[in-house]
């Protein structure tokens, strides 16, 4: 009877070790395979001001949208067809999701428009856009299923 208890304890200890190994493997994979997209041309830290917005992933992947190179401009991105950049096939984007603004100085900023699912900005891994934030060429946004890069 005593040997059965010892065997049962050894089985539980082995099972616990297997689960610890699985947990360590999953955590290690999460660190190795970052889910944050890579950014080209300086990772968003560039001082260069964007002139174009490129949709990299999602239902509208491959589409480009020109941005003004001079003067002021406000660009609303969303599902609504009245938006300057309309992405109607992405069901996870709000009607009016994100606003890009070019100021008279030539600098661009981005602001989430209280969207349902929020806006994640890169290169900061997984940082949700809150308030207005300056952006440059190389900055990427995840809005809905669409990854968008300013170039």
Short mmCIF file of C-alpha atoms in Angstrom, two decimals:
data_model
loop_
_atom_site.label_atom_id
_atom_site.label_comp_id
_atom_site.label_asym_id
_atom_site.label_seq_id
_atom_site.Cartn_x
_atom_site.Cartn_y
_atom_site.Cartn_z
CA UNK A 1 0.00 0.00 0.00
CA UNK A 2 2.84 2.36 0.90
CA UNK A 3 4.50 1.78 -2.50
CA UNK A 4 1.25 2.76 -4.26
CA UNK A 5 1.24 6.10 -2.43
CA UNK A 6 4.86 6.70 -3.39
CA UNK A 7 4.13 5.86 -7.05
CA UNK A 8 1.10 8.16 -7.05
CA UNK A 9 3.19 11.00 -5.56
CA UNK A 10 5.87 10.43 -8.21
CA UNK A 11 3.22 10.55 -10.98
CA UNK A 12 1.89 13.87 -9.68
CA UNK A 13 5.42 15.27 -9.41
CA UNK A 14 6.17 14.21 -12.99
CA UNK A 15 2.90 15.72 -14.20
CA UNK A 16 3.74 18.99 -12.43
CA UNK A 17 7.19 19.05 -14.09
CA UNK A 18 5.63 18.50 -17.51
CA UNK A 19 3.23 21.41 -16.96
CA UNK A 20 6.09 23.65 -15.78
CA UNK A 21 8.02 22.73 -18.93
CA UNK A 22 5.02 23.54 -21.14
CA UNK A 23 4.50 26.86 -19.36
CA UNK A 24 8.19 27.78 -19.72
CA UNK A 25 8.10 26.87 -23.42
CA UNK A 26 5.02 29.02 -24.06
CA UNK A 27 6.48 32.01 -22.21
CA UNK A 28 9.78 31.58 -24.05
CA UNK A 29 8.03 31.43 -27.42
CA UNK A 30 6.12 34.61 -26.61
CA UNK A 31 9.42 36.42 -26.05
CA UNK A 32 11.09 34.92 -29.12
CA UNK A 33 8.23 35.56 -31.50
CA UNK A 34 7.25 39.12 -30.81
CA UNK A 35 3.79 39.89 -32.08
CA UNK A 36 4.72 43.54 -32.58
CA UNK A 37 5.32 44.25 -36.25
CA UNK A 38 8.75 45.25 -37.39
CA UNK A 39 9.20 48.76 -38.62
CA UNK A 40 11.39 49.75 -41.48
CA UNK A 41 13.55 52.79 -41.91
CA UNK A 42 14.34 53.65 -38.32
CA UNK A 43 11.44 52.06 -36.48
CA UNK A 44 9.36 55.20 -36.20
CA UNK A 45 12.16 57.20 -34.59
CA UNK A 46 12.91 59.00 -37.83
CA UNK A 47 12.50 62.78 -38.00
CA UNK A 48 11.23 62.44 -41.57
CA UNK A 49 7.62 63.49 -41.95
CA UNK A 50 5.29 61.02 -43.68
CA UNK A 51 3.89 61.62 -47.15
CA UNK A 52 1.98 58.36 -47.55
CA UNK A 53 0.01 55.84 -45.51
CA UNK A 54 0.28 52.16 -46.52
CA UNK A 55 -2.09 49.43 -45.30
CA UNK A 56 0.10 46.35 -44.69
CA UNK A 57 -2.38 43.78 -43.36
CA UNK A 58 -6.11 43.23 -43.14
CA UNK A 59 -8.87 43.35 -45.73
CA UNK A 60 -7.41 46.48 -47.38
CA UNK A 61 -3.77 45.29 -47.46
CA UNK A 62 -1.75 46.83 -50.27
CA UNK A 63 -3.67 50.10 -50.50
CA UNK A 64 -1.80 53.42 -50.34
CA UNK A 65 -3.12 56.84 -49.38
CA UNK A 66 -1.23 60.06 -50.10
CA UNK A 67 -0.73 62.59 -47.30
CA UNK A 68 -0.25 66.31 -47.85
CA UNK A 69 3.35 67.46 -48.06
CA UNK A 70 2.53 71.09 -47.27
CA UNK A 71 -0.01 73.15 -45.37
CA UNK A 72 -2.34 71.74 -42.77
CA UNK A 73 -4.40 68.59 -43.21
CA UNK A 74 -6.69 66.42 -41.12
CA UNK A 75 -7.17 62.80 -42.16
CA UNK A 76 -9.87 60.70 -40.51
CA UNK A 77 -9.44 56.93 -40.84
CA UNK A 78 -12.41 54.66 -40.24
CA UNK A 79 -15.12 52.43 -41.67
CA UNK A 80 -17.40 55.33 -42.57
CA UNK A 81 -17.34 56.01 -46.32
CA UNK A 82 -17.15 59.76 -45.58
CA UNK A 83 -13.72 59.33 -43.94
CA UNK A 84 -10.72 60.60 -45.93
CA UNK A 85 -9.31 57.07 -45.60
CA UNK A 86 -12.22 54.63 -45.60
CA UNK A 87 -11.56 50.99 -44.67
CA UNK A 88 -15.14 49.65 -44.75
CA UNK A 89 -14.30 45.95 -44.96
CA UNK A 90 -12.47 45.88 -41.60
CA UNK A 91 -15.27 45.15 -39.14
CA UNK A 92 -13.04 45.88 -36.13
CA UNK A 93 -12.46 49.53 -37.07
CA UNK A 94 -14.87 52.15 -35.70
CA UNK A 95 -16.80 54.43 -38.04
CA UNK A 96 -14.30 57.19 -37.21
CA UNK A 97 -11.31 55.48 -35.62
CA UNK A 98 -8.10 57.52 -35.93
CA UNK A 99 -7.24 61.10 -36.79
CA UNK A 100 -3.94 62.17 -38.36
CA UNK A 101 -3.24 65.91 -38.33
CA UNK A 102 -0.54 67.83 -40.20
CA UNK A 103 0.15 71.12 -38.49
CA UNK A 104 1.41 74.27 -40.23
CA UNK A 105 4.90 73.43 -38.93
CA UNK A 106 4.82 70.25 -41.06
CA UNK A 107 4.73 67.88 -38.09
CA UNK A 108 2.14 65.13 -37.97
CA UNK A 109 0.27 63.86 -34.91
CA UNK A 110 -2.15 60.98 -34.33
CA UNK A 111 -5.15 60.72 -32.02
CA UNK A 112 -7.53 57.84 -31.39
CA UNK A 113 -11.13 59.04 -31.74
CA UNK A 114 -12.46 57.05 -28.76
CA UNK A 115 -12.68 53.97 -30.95
CA UNK A 116 -14.29 50.79 -29.68
CA UNK A 117 -11.14 48.63 -30.02
CA UNK A 118 -8.47 51.31 -29.58
CA UNK A 119 -5.34 51.99 -31.61
CA UNK A 120 -2.02 50.31 -30.91
CA UNK A 121 1.01 52.32 -31.94
CA UNK A 122 4.43 50.90 -32.79
CA UNK A 123 7.42 50.81 -32.31
CA UNK A 124 6.36 50.91 -28.63
CA UNK A 125 5.30 47.25 -28.16
CA UNK A 126 1.61 47.05 -27.55
CA UNK A 127 1.22 50.66 -26.43
CA UNK A 128 -2.35 51.89 -26.81
CA UNK A 129 -2.57 55.36 -28.30
CA UNK A 130 -3.99 57.75 -25.71
CA UNK A 131 -4.38 61.43 -26.42
CA UNK A 132 -2.48 63.06 -29.25
CA UNK A 133 1.02 61.86 -30.11
CA UNK A 134 3.59 63.07 -32.65
CA UNK A 135 4.30 60.60 -35.47
CA UNK A 136 6.94 60.37 -38.18
CA UNK A 137 7.69 58.19 -41.19
CA UNK A 138 8.05 54.60 -40.00
CA UNK A 139 5.35 54.82 -37.33
CA UNK A 140 2.87 51.96 -37.49
CA UNK A 141 -0.66 51.63 -36.13
CA UNK A 142 -2.79 48.57 -35.55
CA UNK A 143 -6.41 49.57 -36.03
CA UNK A 144 -8.86 46.71 -36.17
CA UNK A 145 -7.28 44.00 -38.31
CA UNK A 146 -5.33 46.55 -40.33
CA UNK A 147 -1.67 47.35 -39.76
CA UNK A 148 -0.93 50.78 -41.23
CA UNK A 149 2.53 52.32 -41.78
CA UNK A 150 3.34 55.95 -42.39
CA UNK A 151 6.10 56.32 -45.00
#
